[in-house]
Structures are given as structure tokens and as C-alpha cells.
CSV table of C-alpha atoms and ligand atoms in Angstrom, one decimal:
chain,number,residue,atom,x,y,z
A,1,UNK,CA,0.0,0.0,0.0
A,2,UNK,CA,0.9,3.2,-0.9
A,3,UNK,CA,-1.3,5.5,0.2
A,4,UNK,CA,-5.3,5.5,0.5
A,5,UNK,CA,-7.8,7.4,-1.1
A,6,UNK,CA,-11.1,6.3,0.9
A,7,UNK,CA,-11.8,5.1,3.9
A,8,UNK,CA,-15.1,3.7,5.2
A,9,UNK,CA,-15.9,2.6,8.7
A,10,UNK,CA,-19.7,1.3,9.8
A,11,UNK,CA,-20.4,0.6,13.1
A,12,UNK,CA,-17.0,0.6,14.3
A,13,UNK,CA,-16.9,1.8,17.7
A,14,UNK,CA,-18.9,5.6,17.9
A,15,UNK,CA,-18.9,5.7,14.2
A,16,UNK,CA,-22.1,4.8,12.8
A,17,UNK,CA,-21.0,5.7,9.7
A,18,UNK,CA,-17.7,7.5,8.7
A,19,UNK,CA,-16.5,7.6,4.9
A,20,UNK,CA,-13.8,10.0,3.8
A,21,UNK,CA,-11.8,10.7,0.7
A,22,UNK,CA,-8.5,11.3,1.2
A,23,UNK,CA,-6.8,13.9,-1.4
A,24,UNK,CA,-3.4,14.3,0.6
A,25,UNK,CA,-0.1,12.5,1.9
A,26,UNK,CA,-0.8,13.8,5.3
A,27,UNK,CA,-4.7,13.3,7.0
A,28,UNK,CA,-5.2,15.4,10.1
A,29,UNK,CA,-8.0,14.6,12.3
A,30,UNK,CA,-9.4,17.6,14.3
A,31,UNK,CA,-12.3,17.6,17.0
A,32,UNK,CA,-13.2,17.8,21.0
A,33,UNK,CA,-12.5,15.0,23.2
A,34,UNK,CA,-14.8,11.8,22.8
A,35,UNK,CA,-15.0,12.9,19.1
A,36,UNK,CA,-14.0,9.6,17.5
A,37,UNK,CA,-10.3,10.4,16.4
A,38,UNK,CA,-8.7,7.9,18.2
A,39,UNK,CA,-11.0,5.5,16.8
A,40,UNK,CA,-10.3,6.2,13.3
A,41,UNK,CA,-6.5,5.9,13.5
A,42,UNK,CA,-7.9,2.3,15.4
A,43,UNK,CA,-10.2,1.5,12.5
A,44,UNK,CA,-7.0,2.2,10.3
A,45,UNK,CA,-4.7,0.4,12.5
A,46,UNK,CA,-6.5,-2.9,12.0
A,47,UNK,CA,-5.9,-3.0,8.3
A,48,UNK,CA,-2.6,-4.5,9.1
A,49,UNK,CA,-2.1,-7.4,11.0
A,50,UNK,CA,-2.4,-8.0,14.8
A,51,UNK,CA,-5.0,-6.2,17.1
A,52,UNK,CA,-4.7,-2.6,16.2
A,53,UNK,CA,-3.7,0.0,18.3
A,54,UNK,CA,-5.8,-0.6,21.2
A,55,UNK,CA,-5.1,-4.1,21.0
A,56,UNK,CA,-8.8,-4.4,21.5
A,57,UNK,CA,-11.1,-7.2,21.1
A,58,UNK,CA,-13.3,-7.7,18.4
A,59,UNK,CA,-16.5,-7.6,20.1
A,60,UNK,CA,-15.1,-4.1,21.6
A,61,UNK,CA,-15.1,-2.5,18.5
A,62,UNK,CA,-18.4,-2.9,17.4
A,63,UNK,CA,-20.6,0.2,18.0
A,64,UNK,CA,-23.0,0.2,21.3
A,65,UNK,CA,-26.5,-0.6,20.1
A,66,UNK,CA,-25.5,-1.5,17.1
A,67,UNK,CA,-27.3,-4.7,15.6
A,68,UNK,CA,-24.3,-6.1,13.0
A,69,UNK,CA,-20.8,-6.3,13.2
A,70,UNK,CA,-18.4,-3.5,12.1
A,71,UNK,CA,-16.5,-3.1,9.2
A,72,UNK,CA,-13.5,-1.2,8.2
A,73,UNK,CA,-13.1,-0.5,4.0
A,74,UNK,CA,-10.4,1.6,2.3
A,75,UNK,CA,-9.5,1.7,-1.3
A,76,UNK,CA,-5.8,2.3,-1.7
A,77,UNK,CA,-3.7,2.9,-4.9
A,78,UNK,CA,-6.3,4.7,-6.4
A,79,UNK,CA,-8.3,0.8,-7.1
A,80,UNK,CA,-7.2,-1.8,-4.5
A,81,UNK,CA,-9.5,-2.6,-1.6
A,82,UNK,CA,-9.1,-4.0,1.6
A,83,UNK,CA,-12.2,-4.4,3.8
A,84,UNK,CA,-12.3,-6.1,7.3
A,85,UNK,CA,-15.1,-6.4,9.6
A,86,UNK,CA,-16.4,-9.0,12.0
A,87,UNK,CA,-17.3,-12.3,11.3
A,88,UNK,CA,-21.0,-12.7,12.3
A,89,UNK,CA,-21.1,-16.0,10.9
A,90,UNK,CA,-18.4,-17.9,12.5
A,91,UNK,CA,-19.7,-18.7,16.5
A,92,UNK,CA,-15.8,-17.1,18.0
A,93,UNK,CA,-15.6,-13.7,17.0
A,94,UNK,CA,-13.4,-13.7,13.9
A,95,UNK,CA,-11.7,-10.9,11.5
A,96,UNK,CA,-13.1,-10.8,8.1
A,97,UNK,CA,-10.4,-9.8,6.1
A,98,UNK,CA,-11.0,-9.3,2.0
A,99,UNK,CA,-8.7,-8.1,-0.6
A,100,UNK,CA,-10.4,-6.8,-4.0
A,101,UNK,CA,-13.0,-8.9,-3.3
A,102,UNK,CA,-11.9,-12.1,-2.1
A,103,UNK,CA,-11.3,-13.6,0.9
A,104,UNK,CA,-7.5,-13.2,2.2
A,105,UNK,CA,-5.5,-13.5,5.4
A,106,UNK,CA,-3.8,-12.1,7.9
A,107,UNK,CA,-0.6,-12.8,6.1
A,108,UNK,CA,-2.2,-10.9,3.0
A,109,UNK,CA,-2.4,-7.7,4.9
A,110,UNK,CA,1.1,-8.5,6.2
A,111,UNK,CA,2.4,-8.1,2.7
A,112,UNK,CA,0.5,-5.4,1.7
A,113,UNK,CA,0.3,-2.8,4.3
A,114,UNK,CA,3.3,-1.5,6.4
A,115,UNK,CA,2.2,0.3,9.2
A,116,UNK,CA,3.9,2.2,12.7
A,117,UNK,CA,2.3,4.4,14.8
A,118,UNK,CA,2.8,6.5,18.6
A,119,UNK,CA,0.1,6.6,20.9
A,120,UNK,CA,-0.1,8.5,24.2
A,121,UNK,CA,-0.5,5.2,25.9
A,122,UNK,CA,3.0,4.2,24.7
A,123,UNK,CA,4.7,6.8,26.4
A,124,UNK,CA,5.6,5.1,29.2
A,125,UNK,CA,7.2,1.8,27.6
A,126,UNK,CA,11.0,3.7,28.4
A,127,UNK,CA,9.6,3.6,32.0
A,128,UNK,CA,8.2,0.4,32.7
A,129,UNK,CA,9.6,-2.9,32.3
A,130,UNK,CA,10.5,-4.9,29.1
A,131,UNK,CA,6.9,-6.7,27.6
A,132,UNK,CA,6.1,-3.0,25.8
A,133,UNK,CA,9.4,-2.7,24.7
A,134,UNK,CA,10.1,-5.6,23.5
A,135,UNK,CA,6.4,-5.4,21.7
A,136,UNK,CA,7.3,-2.3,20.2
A,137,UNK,CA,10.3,-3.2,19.2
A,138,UNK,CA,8.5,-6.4,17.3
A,139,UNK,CA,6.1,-4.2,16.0
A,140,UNK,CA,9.0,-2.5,14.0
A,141,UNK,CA,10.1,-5.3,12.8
A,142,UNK,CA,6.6,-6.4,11.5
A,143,UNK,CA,6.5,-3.1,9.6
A,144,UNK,CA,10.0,-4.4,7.9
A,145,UNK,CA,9.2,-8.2,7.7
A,146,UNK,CA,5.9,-9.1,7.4
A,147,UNK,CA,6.6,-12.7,8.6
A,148,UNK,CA,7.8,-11.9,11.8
A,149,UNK,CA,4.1,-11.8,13.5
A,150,UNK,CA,3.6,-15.4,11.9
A,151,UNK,CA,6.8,-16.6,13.5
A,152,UNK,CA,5.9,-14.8,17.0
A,153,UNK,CA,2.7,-16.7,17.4
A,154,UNK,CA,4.9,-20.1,16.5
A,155,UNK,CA,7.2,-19.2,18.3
A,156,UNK,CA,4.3,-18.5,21.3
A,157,UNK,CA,2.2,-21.5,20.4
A,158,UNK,CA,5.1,-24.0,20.9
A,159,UNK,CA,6.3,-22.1,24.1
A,160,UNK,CA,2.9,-22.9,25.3
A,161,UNK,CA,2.7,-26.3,24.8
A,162,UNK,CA,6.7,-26.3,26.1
A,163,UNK,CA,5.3,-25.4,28.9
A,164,UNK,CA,2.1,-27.5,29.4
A,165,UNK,CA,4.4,-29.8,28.8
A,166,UNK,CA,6.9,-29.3,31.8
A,167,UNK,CA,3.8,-29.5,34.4
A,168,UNK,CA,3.9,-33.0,33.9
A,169,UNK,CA,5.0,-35.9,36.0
A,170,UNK,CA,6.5,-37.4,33.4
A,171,UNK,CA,8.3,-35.6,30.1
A,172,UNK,CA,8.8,-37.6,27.3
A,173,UNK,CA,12.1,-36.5,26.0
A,174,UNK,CA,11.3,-37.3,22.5
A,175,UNK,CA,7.9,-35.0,22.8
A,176,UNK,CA,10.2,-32.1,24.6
A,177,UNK,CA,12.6,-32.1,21.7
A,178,UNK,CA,10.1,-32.0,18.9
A,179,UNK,CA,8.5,-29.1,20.8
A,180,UNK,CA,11.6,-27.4,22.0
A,181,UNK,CA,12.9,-28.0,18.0
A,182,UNK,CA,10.0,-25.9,16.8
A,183,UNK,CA,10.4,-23.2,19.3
A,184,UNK,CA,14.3,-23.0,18.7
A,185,UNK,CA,13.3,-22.8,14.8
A,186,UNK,CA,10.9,-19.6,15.4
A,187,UNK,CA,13.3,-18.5,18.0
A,188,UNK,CA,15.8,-18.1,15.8
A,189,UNK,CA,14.3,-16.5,13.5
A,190,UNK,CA,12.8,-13.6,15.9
A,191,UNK,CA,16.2,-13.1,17.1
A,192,UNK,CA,18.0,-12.4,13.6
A,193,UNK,CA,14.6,-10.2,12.6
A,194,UNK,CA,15.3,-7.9,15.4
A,195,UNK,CA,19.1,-7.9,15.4
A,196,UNK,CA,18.2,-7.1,11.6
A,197,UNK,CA,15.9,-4.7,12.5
A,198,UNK,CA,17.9,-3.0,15.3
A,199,UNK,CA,20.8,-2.3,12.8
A,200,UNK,CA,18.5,-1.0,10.1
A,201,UNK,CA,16.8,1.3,12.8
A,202,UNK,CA,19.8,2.7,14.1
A,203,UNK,CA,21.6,3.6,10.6
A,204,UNK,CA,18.0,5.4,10.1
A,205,UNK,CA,18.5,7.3,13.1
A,206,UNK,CA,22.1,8.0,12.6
A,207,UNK,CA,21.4,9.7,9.3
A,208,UNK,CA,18.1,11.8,10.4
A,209,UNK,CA,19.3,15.1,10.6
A,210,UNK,CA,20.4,16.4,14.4
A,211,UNK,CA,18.4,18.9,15.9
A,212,UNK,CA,14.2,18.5,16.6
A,213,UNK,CA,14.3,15.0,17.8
A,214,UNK,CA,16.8,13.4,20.1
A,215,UNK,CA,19.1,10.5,18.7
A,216,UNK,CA,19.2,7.3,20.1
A,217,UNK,CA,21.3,4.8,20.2
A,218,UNK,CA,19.7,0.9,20.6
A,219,UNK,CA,21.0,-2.5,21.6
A,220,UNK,CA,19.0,-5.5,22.6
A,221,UNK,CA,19.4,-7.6,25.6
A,222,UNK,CA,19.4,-10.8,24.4
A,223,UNK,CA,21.4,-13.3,24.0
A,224,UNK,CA,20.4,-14.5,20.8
A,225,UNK,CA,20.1,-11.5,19.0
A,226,UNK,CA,23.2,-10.4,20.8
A,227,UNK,CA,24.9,-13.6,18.9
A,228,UNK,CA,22.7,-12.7,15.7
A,229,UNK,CA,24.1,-8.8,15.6
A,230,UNK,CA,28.1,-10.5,16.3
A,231,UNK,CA,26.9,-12.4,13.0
A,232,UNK,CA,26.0,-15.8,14.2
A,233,UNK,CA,24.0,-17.8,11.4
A,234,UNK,CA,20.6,-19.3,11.6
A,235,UNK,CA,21.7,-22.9,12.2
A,236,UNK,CA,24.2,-21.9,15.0
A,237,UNK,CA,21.2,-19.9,16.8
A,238,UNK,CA,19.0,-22.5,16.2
A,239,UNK,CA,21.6,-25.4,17.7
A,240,UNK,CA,22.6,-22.9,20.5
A,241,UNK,CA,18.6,-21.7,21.3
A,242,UNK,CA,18.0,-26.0,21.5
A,243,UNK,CA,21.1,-26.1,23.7
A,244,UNK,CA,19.4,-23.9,25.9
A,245,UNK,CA,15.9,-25.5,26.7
A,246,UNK,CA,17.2,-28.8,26.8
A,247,UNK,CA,19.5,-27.7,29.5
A,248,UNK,CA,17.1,-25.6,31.4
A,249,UNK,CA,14.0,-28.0,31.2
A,250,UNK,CA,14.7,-28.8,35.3
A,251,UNK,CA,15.4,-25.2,36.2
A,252,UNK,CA,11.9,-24.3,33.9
A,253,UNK,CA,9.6,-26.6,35.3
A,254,UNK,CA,10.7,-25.7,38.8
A,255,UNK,CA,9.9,-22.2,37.8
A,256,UNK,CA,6.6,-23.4,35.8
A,257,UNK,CA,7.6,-20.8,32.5
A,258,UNK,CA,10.5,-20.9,30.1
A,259,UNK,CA,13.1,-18.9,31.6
A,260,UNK,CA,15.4,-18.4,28.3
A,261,UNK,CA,14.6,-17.0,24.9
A,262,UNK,CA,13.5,-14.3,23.1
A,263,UNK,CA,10.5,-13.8,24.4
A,264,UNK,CA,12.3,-12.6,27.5
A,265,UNK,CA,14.9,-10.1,25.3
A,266,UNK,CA,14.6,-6.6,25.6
A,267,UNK,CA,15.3,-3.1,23.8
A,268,UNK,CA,18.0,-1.3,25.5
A,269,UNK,CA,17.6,2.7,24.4
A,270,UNK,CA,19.6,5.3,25.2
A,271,UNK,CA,19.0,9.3,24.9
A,272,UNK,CA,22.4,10.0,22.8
A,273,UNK,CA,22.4,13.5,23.7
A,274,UNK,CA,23.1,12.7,27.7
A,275,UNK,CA,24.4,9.3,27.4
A,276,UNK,CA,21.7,8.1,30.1
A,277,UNK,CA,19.2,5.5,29.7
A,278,UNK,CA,16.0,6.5,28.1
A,279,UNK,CA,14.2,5.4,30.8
A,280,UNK,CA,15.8,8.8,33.0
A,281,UNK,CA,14.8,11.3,30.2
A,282,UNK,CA,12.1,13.4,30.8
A,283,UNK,CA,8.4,12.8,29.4
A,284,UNK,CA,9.1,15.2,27.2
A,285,UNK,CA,12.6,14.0,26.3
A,286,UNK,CA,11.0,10.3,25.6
A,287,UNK,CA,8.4,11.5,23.5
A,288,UNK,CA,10.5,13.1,21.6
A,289,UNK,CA,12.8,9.8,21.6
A,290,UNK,CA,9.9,7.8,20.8
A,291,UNK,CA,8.7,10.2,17.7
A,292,UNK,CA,12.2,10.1,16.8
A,293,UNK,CA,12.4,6.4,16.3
A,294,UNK,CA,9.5,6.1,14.5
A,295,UNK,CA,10.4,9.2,12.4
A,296,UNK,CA,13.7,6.4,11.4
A,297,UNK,CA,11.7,3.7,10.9
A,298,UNK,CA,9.5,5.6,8.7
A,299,UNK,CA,12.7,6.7,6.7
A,300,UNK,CA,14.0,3.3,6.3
A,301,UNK,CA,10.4,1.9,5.1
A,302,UNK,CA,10.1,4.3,2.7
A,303,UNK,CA,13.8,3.8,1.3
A,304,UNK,CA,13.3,0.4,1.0
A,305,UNK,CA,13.1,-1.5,-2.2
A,306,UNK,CA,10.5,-0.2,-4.5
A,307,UNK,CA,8.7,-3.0,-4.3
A,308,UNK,CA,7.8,-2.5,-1.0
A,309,UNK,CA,4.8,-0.7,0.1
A,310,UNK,CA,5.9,2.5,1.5
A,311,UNK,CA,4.1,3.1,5.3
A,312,UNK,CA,0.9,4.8,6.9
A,313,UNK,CA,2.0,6.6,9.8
A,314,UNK,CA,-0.2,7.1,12.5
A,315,UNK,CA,0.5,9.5,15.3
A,316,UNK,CA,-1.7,9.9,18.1
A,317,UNK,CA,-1.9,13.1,19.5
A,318,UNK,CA,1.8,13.8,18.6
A,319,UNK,CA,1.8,17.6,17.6
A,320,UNK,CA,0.3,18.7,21.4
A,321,UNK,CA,3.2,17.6,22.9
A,322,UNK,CA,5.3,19.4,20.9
A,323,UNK,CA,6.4,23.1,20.8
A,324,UNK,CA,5.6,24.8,17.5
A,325,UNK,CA,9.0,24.9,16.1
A,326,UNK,CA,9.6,20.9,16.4
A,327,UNK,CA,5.8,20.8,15.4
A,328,UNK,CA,6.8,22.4,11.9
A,329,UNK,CA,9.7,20.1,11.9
A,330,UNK,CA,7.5,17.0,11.9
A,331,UNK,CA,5.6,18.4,9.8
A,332,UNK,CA,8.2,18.5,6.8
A,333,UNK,CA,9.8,15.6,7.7
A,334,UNK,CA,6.0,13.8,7.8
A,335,UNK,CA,6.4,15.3,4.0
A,336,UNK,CA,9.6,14.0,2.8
A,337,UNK,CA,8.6,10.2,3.8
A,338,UNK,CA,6.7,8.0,1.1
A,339,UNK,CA,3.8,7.0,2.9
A,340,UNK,CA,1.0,8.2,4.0
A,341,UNK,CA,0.6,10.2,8.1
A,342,UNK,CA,-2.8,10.4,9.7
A,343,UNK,CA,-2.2,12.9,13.1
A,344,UNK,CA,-4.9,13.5,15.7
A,345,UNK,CA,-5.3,16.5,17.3
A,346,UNK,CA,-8.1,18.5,19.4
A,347,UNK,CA,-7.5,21.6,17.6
A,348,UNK,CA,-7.4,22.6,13.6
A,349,UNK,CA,-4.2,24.9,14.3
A,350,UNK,CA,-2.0,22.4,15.5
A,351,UNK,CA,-1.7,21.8,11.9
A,352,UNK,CA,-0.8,25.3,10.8
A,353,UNK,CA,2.4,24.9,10.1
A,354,UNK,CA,1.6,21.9,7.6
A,355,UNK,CA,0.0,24.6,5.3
A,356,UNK,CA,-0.9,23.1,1.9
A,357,UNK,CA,0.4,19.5,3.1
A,358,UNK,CA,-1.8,18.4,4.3
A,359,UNK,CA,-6.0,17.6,4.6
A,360,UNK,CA,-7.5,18.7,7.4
A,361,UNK,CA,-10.8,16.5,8.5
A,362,UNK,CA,-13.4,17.9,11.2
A,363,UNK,CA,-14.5,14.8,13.2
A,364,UNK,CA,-17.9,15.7,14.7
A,365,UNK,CA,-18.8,15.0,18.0
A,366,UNK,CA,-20.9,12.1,18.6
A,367,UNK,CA,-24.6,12.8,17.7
A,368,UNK,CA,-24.5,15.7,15.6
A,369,UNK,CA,-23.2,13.8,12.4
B,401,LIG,N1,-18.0,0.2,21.0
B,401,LIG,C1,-18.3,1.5,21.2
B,401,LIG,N2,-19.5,1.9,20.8
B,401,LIG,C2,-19.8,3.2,20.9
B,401,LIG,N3,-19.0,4.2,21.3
B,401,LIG,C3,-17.8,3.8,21.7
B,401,LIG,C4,-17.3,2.5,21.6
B,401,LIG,N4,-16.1,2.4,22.0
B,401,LIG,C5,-15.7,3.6,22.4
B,401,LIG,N5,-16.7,4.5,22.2
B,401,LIG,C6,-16.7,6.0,22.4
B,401,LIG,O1,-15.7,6.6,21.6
B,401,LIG,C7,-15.4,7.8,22.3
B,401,LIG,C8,-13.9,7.9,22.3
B,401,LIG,O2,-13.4,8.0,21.1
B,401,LIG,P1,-11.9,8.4,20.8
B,401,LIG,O3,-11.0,7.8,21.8
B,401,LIG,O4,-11.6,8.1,19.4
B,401,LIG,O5,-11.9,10.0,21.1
B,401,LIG,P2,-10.9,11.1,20.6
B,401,LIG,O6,-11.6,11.9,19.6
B,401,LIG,O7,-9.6,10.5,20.3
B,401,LIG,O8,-10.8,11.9,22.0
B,401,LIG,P3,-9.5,12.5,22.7
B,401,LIG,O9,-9.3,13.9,22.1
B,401,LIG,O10,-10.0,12.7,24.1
B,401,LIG,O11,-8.4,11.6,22.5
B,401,LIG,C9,-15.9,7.7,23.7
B,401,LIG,O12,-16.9,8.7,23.8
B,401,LIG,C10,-16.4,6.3,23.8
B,401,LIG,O13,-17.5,6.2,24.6
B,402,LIG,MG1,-7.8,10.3,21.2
């Protein structure tokens, strides 16, 4: 995907009915609190894969009082569509997912749309512990590889049963191998996606331009990806991630969880202009961080091989936290990506600065539309 030129939402969340077309690279959504802004860059969000923004459910979604499911349509390069909605015919609530038509996948929207966003919500992941880093930081790398979420929930799936497993009295080593082979396989992967990912991330920030928003410099703490980044291969991290659970199956079942692997890695971040850790900027300092990062990422999707499809940024809120002169600078740097930026904010003059960039879009409050 490139960019998209409509978008339709029914019955998703307080939008009965929302349909927009979108004449610009950069969509800002203006209203008062409650308006349904949010919800649109949610409704957007779930075009790609994985849960959306909110990492809501799917019965969430669906409009109060509302007798169907909801659906989400956009038409992108000018005459490809993508439309999801619940499944009201399967008994567990399900994602309908079609592409031009026909039924597709998850895997389908992988390809197609490359998608990153900042919410307010994640501006505490420098603060708090490793899970929302470690999800952001995969959430990156789905942007770059659309794969990696396939070879996360292997990875998960086979943990899980690793771990049924070890509640046992008795572990049949053959059935602990086979499942500890499969995680070790995934495992591998994730860790060389990441270390990828990391490198690709931090040669975007190191040639952003200095000034508006703070470098960082990354690392992960792992040690798989730390033996991916030193240039391990697949097979070795594969051999040495089987090593591992097979040696720690005691030591995991006393502790009832799988103690070693990537799911456990995390995304060490530091603010390049003091040296410290991110997590002793201030707010301010790690939003800017954060907006920073995603700025890179956005840079290094939309240099990447034309065949690729160049992001939709979405960025919550973003432009109140800022001052006005590192407002403007978003603003033109939101304009030199490929890719498309929707931004949220409660006021139409946040946006000044974007001038002719960009489309501004009134979102109504709730009842008088
Ligand atoms: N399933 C649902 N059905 C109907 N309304 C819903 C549903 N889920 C959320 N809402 C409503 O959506 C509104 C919130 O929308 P949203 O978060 O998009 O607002 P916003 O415009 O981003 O506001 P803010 O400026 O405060 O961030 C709330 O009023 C909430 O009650
Ligand atoms: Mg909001």
C-alpha cells in the first residue's frame, strides 16, 4: 500500500457511519475529546495485522446498540480494496479480512500494508519494564518483515505447549525435543529479525538530521540476537537456542515458565544526547525519543526496495506535545517520507504549520453527524 484514497468505517466503535476521501499524503484529524479520532487511526490500525492500536477485542469494536458487526473499508492505490469487519457468521468472533474482493489473510495484509504508529498510551514503555518494549520493538520489525508476527505466534504456540508440557510428572524427552525444535526454529528467527531490524533502525536514526528530535542509540538484551548482531548464522542460533531448553528443562519446570529465549529479550535505548538510559529522560525528552524512532523507521520503510509498500504513519496526538518549532519540523519531515501520516489533534491549528500538506478533517462529536 501506498497511500489510501477512501476510507469507510460502519459501526466501528462511535462511528455509525464515517466515509472519507483522502486527497493528501498527510490526513489530520481535528475535533473535541470523545470525538471519535482515536477510533479512526484504530479503524486504520487494524488494516494490518495484529490487534490494532488498542489491542482491543473484536467484540469491543463494534458500535453500542448496534445490531451487525463493524467493518473497516479503504481503497488504496487509487483501485485496490481492503475491507475487514467482523465475522458474524463464525460462533468465536473472527476478522473478516477481503482483498479486491476475495477472501485473504492475515498474512495478506502483512504483505500489503506496512504500518507504525505512537500513541499517548505508549509513552511510558522507556519507564516500565521490558513486555512494551520488547512489543514495540516487534512491531518495527513487522512493519519491515511481514513474517515476523507469523513466526511470533509459532514461536508463542510451541512455548505454550513447552510449557504444558513441563507440568507433567513425566516428560517424554522425545515430545520435549520436537516441541523445544520448533520453538528453537521460530526463535531463531525472531532473534535475527530484530538484530536485523535494530541495525537497520539505528543507521536510520544516525542519518536523520540532528536537531528536533533526540538521537538514540539501541541495543537489545538478548542473548540470541546479541549472537545474531556479532553475526552468528541461523543454524548456530537454532543449535545454541535448542542447547538452551534442553539444558534448562529442570530449572523451567521448577519455575513453571521458560526462563530463556527471546520472548524474554529486551530493547535497551539510550538518549544520545546525555548518554543516560531513556528510561531517565524526561516525558518530554522520551516522547520526543519515541517520535524520533518512528520518524527512522518511517525513513528506512520508505527507502526500502520499490517494491515495497511505502508506510501509513499514525501518530496519536503527537503535535500537542510538541512546541511549534519541532511541530513544523514533523511536519516537513512527515512530508519528505513516502507514505502516507494520519495525526490526531483536538484543535485545527496544530496543523498550521503543515499549510498546503496536508488535509485537514473535522471529526464531529458524537450525535450531531
Ligand atoms: N464500542 C463502542 N460503541 C460506541 N461508542 C464507543 C465504543 N467504544 C468507544 N466509544 C466511544 O468513543 C469515544 C472515544 O473516542 P476516541 O477515543 O476516538 O476519542 P478522541 O476523539 O480520540 O478523543 P480525545 O481527544 O480525548 O483523545 C468515547 O466517547 C467512547 O465512549
Ligand atoms: Mg484520542
Amino acid at each position: 500500500m501506498t497511500a489510501l484514497s477512501k476510507l469507510t468505517l460502519t459501526d466501528f466503535r462511535n462511528h455509525a457511519a464515517f466515509s472519507l476521501n483522502i486527497k493528501s499524503a498527510a490526513v489530520c484529524l481535528f475535533g473535541e475529546n470523545g470525538a471519535g479520532k482515536t477510533n479512526i487511526l484504530e479503524a486504520l490500525s487494524l488494516l494490518g495485522p495484529g490487534r490494532g492500536l488498542r489491542s482491543a477485542s473484536l467484540n469491543e469494536l463494534v458500535r453500542q446498540g448496534s445490531e451487525r458487526g463493524w467493518t473497516v473499508s479503504a481503497v488504496f492505490d487509487d483501485d485496490h480494496q481492503i475491507g475487514i469487519g467482523l465475522d458474524q457468521a463464525s460462533r468465536t468472533p473472527k476478522r473478516a479480512i477481503r482483498v479486491d474482493g476475495a477472501a485473504a489473510t492475515t498474512n495478506d495484509l502483512a504483505e500489503r500494508v506496512r504500518m507504525i504508529w505512537v500513541t499517548p498510551a505508549m509513552d511510558v514503555i522507556f519507564r516500565g519494564g521490558g513486555t512494551e518494549r520488547r512489543r514495540f520493538l516487534d512491531r518495527q520489525v513487522m512493519a519491515n518483515i511481514p513474517s515476523h508476527g507469523r513466526v511470533s505466534a509459532a514461536y508463542e504456540k510451541s512455548m505454550r505447549e513447552r510449557n504444558a508440557l513441563l507440568e507433567r510428572n513425566y516428560i517424554d524427552p522425545a515430545w520435549a525435543d520436537a516441541v523445544e525444535n520448533r520453538m528453537a526454529e521460530a526463535g531463531a528467527i525472531i532473534a535475527m529479525n530484530r538484530a536485523m531490524i535494530v541495525r537497520k533502525l539505528q543507521a536510520a536514526v544516525d542519518a536523520r538530521p540532528d536537531g528536533y528530535f533526540p538521537k538514540s542509540d539501541l541495543s537489545i538484551s538478548g542473548e540470541f540476537e546479541k549472537r545474531a548482531a556479532d553475526g552468528a548464522s541461523l543454524s548456530d542460533l537454532e543449535e545454541a537456542l535448542r542447547d538452551t531448553l534442553a539444558a534448562g528443562r529442570a530449572r523451567d519446570r521448577a519455575a513453571g515458565r521458560t526462563l530463556n529465549g527471546p520472548h524474554r529479550s529486551d530493547l535497551d535505548v539510550i538518549h544520545r544526547p546525555s548518554g543516560a538510559a531513556a528510561s531517565l529522560a524526561s516525558t518530554g525528552q522520551q516522547k520526543a525519543l519515541l517520535i524520533g524512532l518512528i520518524l527512522a523507521n518511517a525513513r528506512a520503510l520508505s527507502t526500502a526496495d520499490e517494491q515495497a509498500p511505502a508506510p501509513l504513519i499514525l501518530l496519536d496526538e503527537a503535535a500537542a506535545h510538541l512546541d511549534p518549532s519541532r511541530r513544523a519540523a514533523l511536519f516537513d519531515e512527515l512530508s519528505s517520507l513516502k507514505g502516507q501520516a494520519w495525526l490526531t489533534g483536538t484543535d485545527a491549528t496544530l496543523f498550521d504549520a503543515f499549510r498546503d500538506r496536508a488535509q485537514l478533517v473535522e471529526v464531529p462529536p458524537t450525535g450531531s453527524a
